[in-house]
Amino acid sequence: MSGCLITVEGIEGVGKTTNINWICECLGRQGIAYRQSREPGGTALAEEIRQLLLTPREEQMSDMTELLLVFAARAQHLHQFIVPALAVGEWVVCDRFTDATYAYQGGGRGLDMSVIAALETLVQKELRPDLTLILDIEPAQGLARARQRGAPDRFEQEAISFFTRVRQTYLARAQAAPDRYMIVDAGRPLDDVQAQISAGLEQFFARHTAGSRTSGEVSHGA
Ligand code: T5A
């Protein structure tokens, strides 16, 4: 018995948090046991690493430090949360995962993709998401939504060109492996975005639910 790992990706303010709640409602309606989480974070220790990553500071964090912190948080999240949940047949819906590392540290910062791939294998072994939704939006539109919330975090302080590279990396990864990814036009009104997600989830359920369902118990994690 093994659950599925669904990840939701995209630039700042694209609507990941909003739509993950919707995805979890869809899973609940299907009688699928699931847990909800996020990266960086998802456990007490990984949330502390998240604070290190997001808090603006005077000392400039090196790109390699950032990369290793992201994977340190992920190692803990996998050990403490994701792997145990999947092992008992629960699905995990995660706000960002390793595609974010390729997009932000690879595309955004310009770190070598092969170094990221090596760390991915070291930390995750064969584990990869079963489905990744890329919520796609023009960076200016996403950042305008995100900035309504208040002071920008360390990533949100980056220039728009940074988020353009992040977006391009997400889209390139989706185009290279269309079986695993679904691109959603997240610049549309919310009900339109959710209709796109529902259609994609229906297809995914049809392919993947056999053997993954439980008796209908739903657990809400994190
Ligand atoms: N990071 C993370 C890395 O660099 N490498 C990694 O490997 C990982 C895992 C995490 C940061 O860490 C970096 C990337 C990130 O910079 P985060 O908090 O997870 O930060 O990510 P954010 O993108 O900052 O999260 P946000 O909360 O800003 O964005 P969301 O969750 O995408 O957007 P959401 O749902 O909060 O919506 C934003 C606003 O838009 C509205 C919502 O109501 C809300 O007000 N909205 C819409 N409005 C109109 N139309 C729609 N369709 C809308 N959808 C949402």
mmCIF file of C-alpha atoms and ligand atoms in Angstrom:
data_model
loop_
_atom_site.group_PDB
_atom_site.id
_atom_site.type_symbol
_atom_site.label_atom_id
_atom_site.label_comp_id
_atom_site.label_asym_id
_atom_site.label_seq_id
_atom_site.Cartn_x
_atom_site.Cartn_y
_atom_site.Cartn_z
ATOM 1 C CA MET A 1 0.000 0.000 0.000
ATOM 2 C CA SER A 2 1.499 3.302 -1.018
ATOM 3 C CA GLY A 3 -0.052 6.743 -1.288
ATOM 4 C CA CYS A 4 0.581 9.324 -3.982
ATOM 5 C CA LEU A 5 2.640 12.481 -3.699
ATOM 6 C CA ILE A 6 1.008 15.498 -5.351
ATOM 7 C CA THR A 7 3.045 18.697 -5.481
ATOM 8 C CA VAL A 8 1.905 22.193 -6.375
ATOM 9 C CA GLU A 9 4.397 24.648 -7.795
ATOM 10 C CA GLY A 10 4.629 28.130 -9.226
ATOM 11 C CA ILE A 11 6.029 31.544 -8.520
ATOM 12 C CA GLU A 12 5.054 33.816 -5.628
ATOM 13 C CA GLY A 13 1.377 34.691 -5.323
ATOM 14 C CA VAL A 14 0.251 32.292 -8.037
ATOM 15 C CA GLY A 15 -2.379 30.770 -5.722
ATOM 16 C CA LYS A 16 -0.732 27.581 -4.424
ATOM 17 C CA THR A 17 -2.120 27.881 -0.906
ATOM 18 C CA THR A 18 -5.597 28.766 -2.157
ATOM 19 C CA ASN A 19 -5.715 25.876 -4.610
ATOM 20 C CA ILE A 20 -4.157 23.259 -2.336
ATOM 21 C CA ASN A 21 -7.160 23.676 -0.094
ATOM 22 C CA TRP A 22 -9.329 22.993 -3.134
ATOM 23 C CA ILE A 23 -7.285 19.913 -4.100
ATOM 24 C CA CYS A 24 -7.654 18.533 -0.572
ATOM 25 C CA GLU A 25 -11.423 19.005 -0.780
ATOM 26 C CA CYS A 26 -11.405 17.019 -4.038
ATOM 27 C CA LEU A 27 -9.389 14.214 -2.398
ATOM 28 C CA GLY A 28 -11.775 14.178 0.537
ATOM 29 C CA ARG A 29 -14.756 13.827 -1.808
ATOM 30 C CA GLN A 30 -13.030 10.822 -3.384
ATOM 31 C CA GLY A 31 -12.617 9.211 0.055
ATOM 32 C CA ILE A 32 -8.834 9.432 -0.148
ATOM 33 C CA ALA A 33 -6.855 9.761 3.084
ATOM 34 C CA TYR A 34 -4.444 12.631 2.694
ATOM 35 C CA ARG A 35 -2.058 14.898 4.528
ATOM 36 C CA GLN A 36 -1.210 18.433 3.561
ATOM 37 C CA SER A 37 2.231 19.960 3.902
ATOM 38 C CA ARG A 38 4.651 22.503 2.497
ATOM 39 C CA GLU A 39 8.299 23.102 1.676
ATOM 40 C CA PRO A 40 10.511 24.366 2.968
ATOM 41 C CA GLY A 41 8.893 23.127 6.156
ATOM 42 C CA GLY A 42 6.368 20.500 7.159
ATOM 43 C CA THR A 43 8.029 19.473 10.451
ATOM 44 C CA ALA A 44 9.139 21.549 13.432
ATOM 45 C CA LEU A 45 12.803 21.332 12.470
ATOM 46 C CA ALA A 46 12.178 21.948 8.766
ATOM 47 C CA GLU A 47 10.029 24.976 9.667
ATOM 48 C CA GLU A 48 13.031 26.388 11.562
ATOM 49 C CA ILE A 49 15.118 25.962 8.410
ATOM 50 C CA ARG A 50 12.323 27.708 6.478
ATOM 51 C CA GLN A 51 12.729 30.727 8.738
ATOM 52 C CA LEU A 52 16.459 30.791 8.010
ATOM 53 C CA LEU A 53 15.710 30.720 4.290
ATOM 54 C CA LEU A 54 12.939 33.308 4.175
ATOM 55 C CA THR A 55 14.081 35.902 6.687
ATOM 56 C CA PRO A 56 15.903 38.842 5.113
ATOM 57 C CA ARG A 57 19.284 39.409 6.798
ATOM 58 C CA GLU A 58 22.273 41.665 6.511
ATOM 59 C CA GLU A 59 24.701 38.811 5.849
ATOM 60 C CA GLN A 60 24.283 37.647 2.269
ATOM 61 C CA MET A 61 23.379 33.928 2.139
ATOM 62 C CA SER A 62 25.482 32.161 -0.486
ATOM 63 C CA ASP A 63 23.591 30.328 -3.216
ATOM 64 C CA MET A 64 25.176 27.031 -2.147
ATOM 65 C CA THR A 65 24.137 27.592 1.483
ATOM 66 C CA GLU A 66 20.600 28.209 0.249
ATOM 67 C CA LEU A 67 20.630 25.029 -1.821
ATOM 68 C CA LEU A 68 21.929 22.883 1.036
ATOM 69 C CA LEU A 69 19.425 24.355 3.502
ATOM 70 C CA VAL A 70 16.573 23.571 1.109
ATOM 71 C CA PHE A 71 17.702 19.961 0.862
ATOM 72 C CA ALA A 72 18.377 19.735 4.624
ATOM 73 C CA ALA A 73 14.767 20.756 5.257
ATOM 74 C CA ARG A 74 13.597 18.281 2.612
ATOM 75 C CA ALA A 75 15.570 15.403 4.141
ATOM 76 C CA GLN A 76 13.855 16.015 7.477
ATOM 77 C CA HIS A 77 10.433 16.424 5.868
ATOM 78 C CA LEU A 78 10.832 13.158 3.977
ATOM 79 C CA HIS A 79 12.077 11.282 7.036
ATOM 80 C CA GLN A 80 9.527 12.605 9.492
ATOM 81 C CA PHE A 81 6.434 13.193 7.383
ATOM 82 C CA ILE A 82 6.282 12.253 3.704
ATOM 83 C CA VAL A 83 7.743 8.748 3.649
ATOM 84 C CA PRO A 84 5.791 7.504 6.709
ATOM 85 C CA ALA A 85 2.537 8.921 5.298
ATOM 86 C CA LEU A 86 3.014 7.347 1.870
ATOM 87 C CA ALA A 87 3.991 4.044 3.473
ATOM 88 C CA VAL A 88 0.588 3.719 5.171
ATOM 89 C CA GLY A 89 -1.274 4.642 1.992
ATOM 90 C CA GLU A 90 -1.971 8.292 2.719
ATOM 91 C CA TRP A 91 -1.631 10.789 -0.081
ATOM 92 C CA VAL A 92 0.525 13.836 0.520
ATOM 93 C CA VAL A 93 -0.322 17.184 -1.044
ATOM 94 C CA CYS A 94 2.709 19.424 -0.784
ATOM 95 C CA ASP A 95 3.048 23.161 -1.450
ATOM 96 C CA ARG A 96 6.355 23.077 -3.383
ATOM 97 C CA PHE A 97 8.941 20.286 -3.568
ATOM 98 C CA THR A 98 12.107 19.663 -5.577
ATOM 99 C CA ASP A 99 10.820 21.297 -8.761
ATOM 100 C CA ALA A 100 11.078 24.527 -6.745
ATOM 101 C CA THR A 101 14.759 23.815 -6.183
ATOM 102 C CA TYR A 102 15.348 23.358 -9.910
ATOM 103 C CA ALA A 103 13.346 26.525 -10.607
ATOM 104 C CA TYR A 104 14.688 28.848 -7.868
ATOM 105 C CA GLN A 105 18.214 27.597 -7.152
ATOM 106 C CA GLY A 106 18.802 26.298 -10.706
ATOM 107 C CA GLY A 107 16.869 28.717 -12.929
ATOM 108 C CA GLY A 108 16.767 31.690 -10.563
ATOM 109 C CA ARG A 109 20.226 31.540 -8.977
ATOM 110 C CA GLY A 110 21.966 29.806 -11.871
ATOM 111 C CA LEU A 111 23.323 26.850 -9.901
ATOM 112 C CA ASP A 112 24.342 23.780 -11.867
ATOM 113 C CA MET A 113 21.288 21.565 -12.527
ATOM 114 C CA SER A 114 23.460 18.444 -12.312
ATOM 115 C CA VAL A 115 24.435 19.361 -8.732
ATOM 116 C CA ILE A 116 20.728 19.695 -7.883
ATOM 117 C CA ALA A 117 20.044 16.351 -9.556
ATOM 118 C CA ALA A 118 22.812 14.704 -7.514
ATOM 119 C CA LEU A 119 21.383 16.080 -4.261
ATOM 120 C CA GLU A 120 17.899 15.009 -5.318
ATOM 121 C CA THR A 121 19.100 11.432 -5.719
ATOM 122 C CA LEU A 122 21.069 11.551 -2.463
ATOM 123 C CA VAL A 123 18.151 12.851 -0.405
ATOM 124 C CA GLN A 124 15.152 11.271 -2.119
ATOM 125 C CA LYS A 125 16.561 8.106 -3.672
ATOM 126 C CA GLU A 126 13.857 7.082 -6.199
ATOM 127 C CA LEU A 127 11.036 9.087 -4.646
ATOM 128 C CA ARG A 128 9.519 11.611 -7.085
ATOM 129 C CA PRO A 129 6.064 13.226 -7.127
ATOM 130 C CA ASP A 130 3.296 11.265 -8.856
ATOM 131 C CA LEU A 131 1.666 14.466 -10.077
ATOM 132 C CA THR A 132 2.939 18.044 -10.163
ATOM 133 C CA LEU A 133 0.631 20.954 -10.877
ATOM 134 C CA ILE A 134 2.460 23.985 -12.225
ATOM 135 C CA LEU A 135 0.349 27.052 -11.570
ATOM 136 C CA ASP A 136 1.535 29.454 -14.231
ATOM 137 C CA ILE A 137 1.203 33.222 -14.188
ATOM 138 C CA GLU A 138 2.986 36.320 -15.433
ATOM 139 C CA PRO A 139 5.515 37.247 -12.703
ATOM 140 C CA ALA A 140 4.191 40.798 -12.391
ATOM 141 C CA GLN A 141 0.663 39.511 -11.735
ATOM 142 C CA GLY A 142 1.813 36.915 -9.178
ATOM 143 C CA LEU A 143 4.063 39.351 -7.334
ATOM 144 C CA ALA A 144 1.285 41.940 -7.185
ATOM 145 C CA ARG A 145 -0.930 39.352 -5.471
ATOM 146 C CA ALA A 146 1.856 38.264 -3.088
ATOM 147 C CA ARG A 147 2.823 41.817 -2.148
ATOM 148 C CA GLN A 148 -0.682 42.645 -0.974
ATOM 149 C CA ARG A 149 0.119 40.524 2.062
ATOM 150 C CA GLY A 150 2.780 42.765 3.578
ATOM 151 C CA ALA A 151 6.577 42.908 3.875
ATOM 152 C CA PRO A 152 8.352 40.825 1.230
ATOM 153 C CA ASP A 153 10.406 37.825 2.375
ATOM 154 C CA ARG A 154 13.993 37.221 1.215
ATOM 155 C CA PHE A 155 12.884 35.665 -2.108
ATOM 156 C CA GLU A 156 10.146 38.201 -2.791
ATOM 157 C CA GLN A 157 12.808 40.919 -2.742
ATOM 158 C CA GLU A 158 14.313 39.528 -5.957
ATOM 159 C CA ALA A 159 13.967 41.367 -9.286
ATOM 160 C CA ILE A 160 11.263 40.400 -11.763
ATOM 161 C CA SER A 161 13.929 38.873 -14.054
ATOM 162 C CA PHE A 162 14.624 36.312 -11.308
ATOM 163 C CA PHE A 163 10.973 35.190 -11.323
ATOM 164 C CA THR A 164 10.928 35.123 -15.113
ATOM 165 C CA ARG A 165 13.801 32.607 -15.019
ATOM 166 C CA VAL A 166 12.030 30.624 -12.292
ATOM 167 C CA ARG A 167 8.860 30.499 -14.381
ATOM 168 C CA GLN A 168 10.723 29.465 -17.521
ATOM 169 C CA THR A 169 12.421 26.632 -15.647
ATOM 170 C CA TYR A 170 9.097 25.327 -14.350
ATOM 171 C CA LEU A 171 7.607 25.395 -17.845
ATOM 172 C CA ALA A 172 10.632 23.708 -19.391
ATOM 173 C CA ARG A 173 10.492 20.894 -16.837
ATOM 174 C CA ALA A 174 6.775 20.407 -17.469
ATOM 175 C CA GLN A 175 7.277 20.293 -21.214
ATOM 176 C CA ALA A 176 10.082 17.741 -20.860
ATOM 177 C CA ALA A 177 7.938 15.277 -18.847
ATOM 178 C CA PRO A 178 4.254 15.912 -19.669
ATOM 179 C CA ASP A 179 3.084 12.651 -18.037
ATOM 180 C CA ARG A 180 3.971 13.907 -14.570
ATOM 181 C CA TYR A 181 3.104 17.590 -14.899
ATOM 182 C CA MET A 182 -0.037 19.565 -15.469
ATOM 183 C CA ILE A 183 0.223 23.256 -16.369
ATOM 184 C CA VAL A 184 -2.640 25.405 -15.075
ATOM 185 C CA ASP A 185 -3.297 28.938 -16.329
ATOM 186 C CA ALA A 186 -3.426 30.583 -12.903
ATOM 187 C CA GLY A 187 -3.874 34.105 -14.230
ATOM 188 C CA ARG A 188 -7.573 33.345 -14.743
ATOM 189 C CA PRO A 189 -10.358 33.937 -12.164
ATOM 190 C CA LEU A 190 -10.303 31.445 -9.297
ATOM 191 C CA ASP A 191 -13.309 29.368 -10.393
ATOM 192 C CA ASP A 192 -11.721 28.915 -13.824
ATOM 193 C CA VAL A 193 -8.418 27.866 -12.220
ATOM 194 C CA GLN A 194 -10.239 25.353 -10.028
ATOM 195 C CA ALA A 195 -12.124 23.952 -13.020
ATOM 196 C CA GLN A 196 -8.784 23.317 -14.767
ATOM 197 C CA ILE A 197 -7.427 21.618 -11.642
ATOM 198 C CA SER A 198 -10.553 19.476 -11.229
ATOM 199 C CA ALA A 199 -10.300 18.250 -14.798
ATOM 200 C CA GLY A 200 -6.641 17.313 -14.306
ATOM 201 C CA LEU A 201 -7.343 15.572 -11.013
ATOM 202 C CA GLU A 202 -10.166 13.554 -12.561
ATOM 203 C CA GLN A 203 -7.753 12.188 -15.146
ATOM 204 C CA PHE A 204 -5.170 11.468 -12.448
ATOM 205 C CA PHE A 205 -7.699 9.688 -10.201
ATOM 206 C CA ALA A 206 -8.786 7.540 -13.118
ATOM 207 C CA ARG A 207 -5.184 6.407 -13.621
ATOM 208 C CA HIS A 208 -3.982 6.125 -10.036
ATOM 209 C CA THR A 209 -6.643 5.441 -7.430
ATOM 210 C CA ALA A 210 -6.765 1.674 -7.848
ATOM 211 C CA GLY A 211 -5.170 0.213 -4.731
ATOM 212 C CA SER A 212 -4.575 3.591 -3.045
ATOM 213 C CA ARG A 213 -7.932 4.203 -1.414
ATOM 214 C CA THR A 214 -8.660 3.590 2.221
ATOM 215 C CA SER A 215 -11.994 3.137 3.934
ATOM 216 C CA GLY A 216 -12.730 6.835 3.474
ATOM 217 C CA GLU A 217 -10.953 8.124 6.559
ATOM 218 C CA VAL A 218 -9.487 11.552 5.896
ATOM 219 C CA SER A 219 -6.622 12.875 7.973
ATOM 220 C CA HIS A 220 -5.516 16.478 7.741
ATOM 221 C CA GLY A 221 -1.850 16.805 8.484
ATOM 222 C CA ALA A 222 0.678 19.557 9.201
HETATM 223 N N1 T5A B 1 11.972 27.873 -2.291
HETATM 224 C C1 T5A B 1 11.202 26.816 -1.893
HETATM 225 C C2 T5A B 1 13.169 27.691 -2.948
HETATM 226 O O1 T5A B 1 13.853 28.655 -3.288
HETATM 227 N N2 T5A B 1 13.583 26.403 -3.211
HETATM 228 C C3 T5A B 1 12.871 25.314 -2.813
HETATM 229 O O2 T5A B 1 13.297 24.170 -3.071
HETATM 230 C C4 T5A B 1 11.625 25.526 -2.129
HETATM 231 C C5 T5A B 1 10.814 24.348 -1.690
HETATM 232 C C6 T5A B 1 8.712 29.643 -0.098
HETATM 233 C C7 T5A B 1 9.900 30.273 -0.754
HETATM 234 O O3 T5A B 1 10.929 29.342 -0.755
HETATM 235 C C8 T5A B 1 11.506 29.245 -2.034
HETATM 236 C C9 T5A B 1 10.440 29.688 -2.993
HETATM 237 C C10 T5A B 1 9.617 30.669 -2.198
HETATM 238 O O4 T5A B 1 10.124 31.956 -2.437
HETATM 239 P P1 T5A B 1 6.177 30.084 0.007
HETATM 240 O O5 T5A B 1 5.534 30.818 1.122
HETATM 241 O O6 T5A B 1 5.979 28.650 -0.081
HETATM 242 O O7 T5A B 1 7.691 30.528 0.012
HETATM 243 O O8 T5A B 1 5.776 30.561 -1.382
HETATM 244 P P2 T5A B 1 5.043 31.787 -1.846
HETATM 245 O O9 T5A B 1 5.039 31.673 -3.295
HETATM 246 O O10 T5A B 1 5.644 33.005 -1.208
HETATM 247 O O11 T5A B 1 3.586 31.575 -1.302
HETATM 248 P P3 T5A B 1 2.491 32.622 -1.458
HETATM 249 O O12 T5A B 1 1.626 32.419 -0.261
HETATM 250 O O13 T5A B 1 3.007 33.973 -1.757
HETATM 251 O O14 T5A B 1 1.764 32.300 -2.759
HETATM 252 P P4 T5A B 1 0.688 31.280 -3.093
HETATM 253 O O15 T5A B 1 0.478 30.313 -1.986
HETATM 254 O O16 T5A B 1 1.028 30.763 -4.414
HETATM 255 O O17 T5A B 1 -0.595 32.224 -3.257
HETATM 256 P P5 T5A B 1 -1.897 32.344 -2.331
HETATM 257 O O18 T5A B 1 -2.772 31.180 -2.499
HETATM 258 O O19 T5A B 1 -1.483 32.742 -0.969
HETATM 259 O O20 T5A B 1 -2.607 33.557 -3.105
HETATM 260 C C11 T5A B 1 -2.051 34.847 -3.068
HETATM 261 C C12 T5A B 1 -3.211 35.862 -3.163
HETATM 262 O O21 T5A B 1 -3.800 35.774 -4.451
HETATM 263 C C13 T5A B 1 -5.203 35.507 -4.341
HETATM 264 C C14 T5A B 1 -5.393 34.877 -2.972
HETATM 265 O O22 T5A B 1 -6.687 35.093 -2.479
HETATM 266 C C15 T5A B 1 -4.328 35.615 -2.142
HETATM 267 O O23 T5A B 1 -4.813 36.843 -1.726
HETATM 268 N N3 T5A B 1 -5.559 34.626 -5.442
HETATM 269 C C16 T5A B 1 -6.226 35.020 -6.535
HETATM 270 N N4 T5A B 1 -6.732 36.200 -6.889
HETATM 271 C C17 T5A B 1 -7.352 36.291 -8.083
HETATM 272 N N5 T5A B 1 -7.481 35.235 -8.949
HETATM 273 C C18 T5A B 1 -7.013 34.026 -8.633
HETATM 274 N N6 T5A B 1 -7.138 33.006 -9.483
HETATM 275 C C19 T5A B 1 -6.331 33.881 -7.369
HETATM 276 N N7 T5A B 1 -5.721 32.842 -6.765
HETATM 277 C C20 T5A B 1 -5.237 33.311 -5.586
#
